[in-house]
Tab-separated table of C-alpha atoms in Angstrom:
chain	number	residue	atom	x	y	z
U	19	GLN	CA	-45.256	235.225	-2.215
U	20	LEU	CA	-42.106	235.296	-0.086
U	21	GLN	CA	-40.071	238.431	-0.525
U	22	LEU	CA	-36.993	239.976	1.091
U	23	VAL	CA	-36.075	243.625	0.621
U	24	GLU	CA	-32.743	245.024	1.820
U	25	SER	CA	-32.101	248.665	2.598
U	26	GLY	CA	-29.665	250.831	4.498
U	27	GLY	CA	-26.601	250.593	2.306
U	28	GLY	CA	-24.560	253.580	1.281
U	29	LEU	CA	-21.188	255.282	1.350
U	30	VAL	CA	-19.408	255.497	4.701
U	31	GLN	CA	-15.892	256.403	5.794
U	32	PRO	CA	-13.578	253.813	7.319
U	33	GLY	CA	-14.375	253.379	10.992
U	34	GLY	CA	-17.991	254.372	10.449
U	35	SER	CA	-21.215	252.426	10.953
U	36	LEU	CA	-24.245	251.378	8.961
U	37	ARG	CA	-27.335	249.375	9.791
U	38	LEU	CA	-28.784	247.210	7.072
U	39	SER	CA	-32.402	246.101	7.149
U	40	CYS	CA	-33.984	243.031	5.601
U	41	ALA	CA	-37.755	243.391	5.512
U	42	ALA	CA	-39.716	240.217	4.909
U	43	SER	CA	-43.158	239.737	3.430
U	44	GLY	CA	-45.150	236.589	2.830
U	45	PHE	CA	-43.638	234.864	5.863
U	46	THR	CA	-42.551	235.635	9.415
U	47	VAL	CA	-38.851	236.097	10.009
U	48	ASP	CA	-38.769	233.986	13.165
U	49	ALA	CA	-40.003	230.974	11.175
U	50	TYR	CA	-36.944	231.025	8.916
U	51	THR	CA	-33.213	231.074	9.383
U	52	ILE	CA	-32.033	234.380	7.909
U	53	ALA	CA	-28.518	235.148	6.759
U	54	TRP	CA	-26.561	238.051	5.374
U	55	PHE	CA	-24.146	237.458	2.516
U	56	ARG	CA	-21.928	239.837	0.597
U	57	GLN	CA	-20.242	239.843	-2.761
U	58	ALA	CA	-17.440	242.154	-3.782
U	59	PRO	CA	-16.479	242.699	-7.444
U	60	GLY	CA	-14.513	239.750	-8.757
U	61	LYS	CA	-15.050	237.701	-5.614
U	62	GLU	CA	-17.343	234.875	-4.632
U	63	ARG	CA	-20.374	235.444	-2.466
U	64	GLU	CA	-19.492	234.936	1.203
U	65	GLY	CA	-21.542	234.483	4.305
U	66	VAL	CA	-21.388	237.278	6.854
U	67	SER	CA	-23.834	236.339	9.592
U	68	CYS	CA	-26.997	234.366	10.244
U	69	ILE	CA	-29.710	234.013	12.852
U	70	SER	CA	-31.593	230.774	13.327
U	71	ARG	CA	-35.336	230.358	13.231
U	72	ARG	CA	-37.216	230.373	16.538
U	73	VAL	CA	-34.298	230.170	18.991
U	74	GLY	CA	-32.345	232.976	17.370
U	75	GLY	CA	-28.870	231.510	17.608
U	76	THR	CA	-26.319	233.576	15.725
U	77	LYS	CA	-23.120	233.014	13.799
U	78	TYR	CA	-20.539	235.349	12.282
U	79	SER	CA	-17.754	234.976	9.794
U	80	ASP	CA	-14.244	235.596	11.102
U	81	PRO	CA	-13.724	238.886	9.207
U	82	VAL	CA	-16.756	240.532	10.861
U	83	GLN	CA	-16.754	238.858	14.277
U	84	GLY	CA	-16.844	241.529	16.974
U	85	ARG	CA	-17.779	244.312	14.545
U	86	PHE	CA	-21.141	243.217	13.114
U	87	THR	CA	-24.295	242.260	14.990
U	88	ILE	CA	-27.323	240.497	13.557
U	89	SER	CA	-30.705	240.918	15.193
U	90	ARG	CA	-34.363	240.259	14.537
U	91	ASP	CA	-37.481	242.336	15.260
U	92	ASN	CA	-40.467	240.040	15.015
U	93	ALA	CA	-42.946	242.901	15.396
U	94	LYS	CA	-41.481	244.625	12.342
U	95	ASN	CA	-40.808	241.325	10.563
U	96	THR	CA	-37.297	242.575	9.856
U	97	VAL	CA	-33.748	241.339	10.366
U	98	TYR	CA	-30.951	243.849	10.874
U	99	LEU	CA	-27.206	243.850	10.423
U	100	GLN	CA	-25.473	246.484	12.513
U	101	MET	CA	-22.033	247.104	11.055
U	102	ASN	CA	-19.477	249.014	13.117
U	103	SER	CA	-15.812	249.826	12.600
U	104	LEU	CA	-16.241	249.424	8.878
U	105	LYS	CA	-13.206	248.788	6.712
U	106	PRO	CA	-12.642	249.274	2.972
U	107	GLU	CA	-12.617	245.502	2.580
U	108	ASP	CA	-16.244	245.426	3.762
U	109	THR	CA	-17.219	247.083	0.483
U	110	ALA	CA	-19.655	244.790	-1.313
U	111	VAL	CA	-23.248	244.217	-2.269
U	112	TYR	CA	-24.995	242.805	0.778
U	113	TYR	CA	-27.835	240.314	0.416
U	114	CYS	CA	-30.184	238.761	2.903
U	115	ALA	CA	-31.516	235.255	2.362
U	116	ALA	CA	-33.860	232.815	4.068
U	117	TRP	CA	-34.363	229.076	4.455
U	118	THR	CA	-36.553	226.913	6.636
U	119	GLY	CA	-33.840	224.882	8.354
U	120	TYR	CA	-32.717	225.241	11.956
U	121	ILE	CA	-29.011	224.908	11.218
U	122	VAL	CA	-27.059	228.127	11.680
U	123	THR	CA	-25.222	227.912	8.404
U	124	MET	CA	-23.770	230.383	5.948
U	125	ASP	CA	-23.685	227.963	3.043
U	126	PRO	CA	-25.550	229.859	0.293
U	127	ILE	CA	-26.727	226.599	-1.267
U	128	ARG	CA	-29.061	226.096	1.699
U	129	TYR	CA	-30.958	229.321	1.112
U	130	ASN	CA	-34.052	229.385	-1.057
U	131	TYR	CA	-35.085	233.021	-0.939
U	132	TRP	CA	-32.914	236.029	-1.690
U	133	GLY	CA	-33.273	239.770	-1.711
U	134	GLN	CA	-32.013	242.059	-4.460
U	135	GLY	CA	-29.048	243.383	-2.473
U	136	THR	CA	-27.889	246.751	-1.193
U	137	GLN	CA	-24.526	248.364	-1.946
U	138	VAL	CA	-22.155	249.176	0.904
U	139	THR	CA	-19.078	251.241	0.052
U	140	VAL	CA	-16.437	252.027	2.654
U	141	SER	CA	-14.099	254.696	1.414
U	142	SER	CA	-12.516	257.966	2.459
């Protein structure tokens, strides 16, 4: 059974950093394109970043470009999202998701498998 489990969320002050983890089981992370999404209260789910299967090409949304970094550790079967220079508007529940395509896309419709989410709150 394919499963994704996020961790690493929490409360952080503006300007701070967090690293989210997405641990996979039932499949290997380099065989799937993995993405991070987020959803703030009252807002639609939005794509944050993704990393393609095999080659590992990456993509970022404009609001996080230059501040967030996605990476993959095949030995740990985990995908990470390093978040620096956090802003209050980054506050959301963050989800990781997986699909078998090669396209580096942040269209949530493409993704078949989802984690349960982890809360990130940026506040002073």
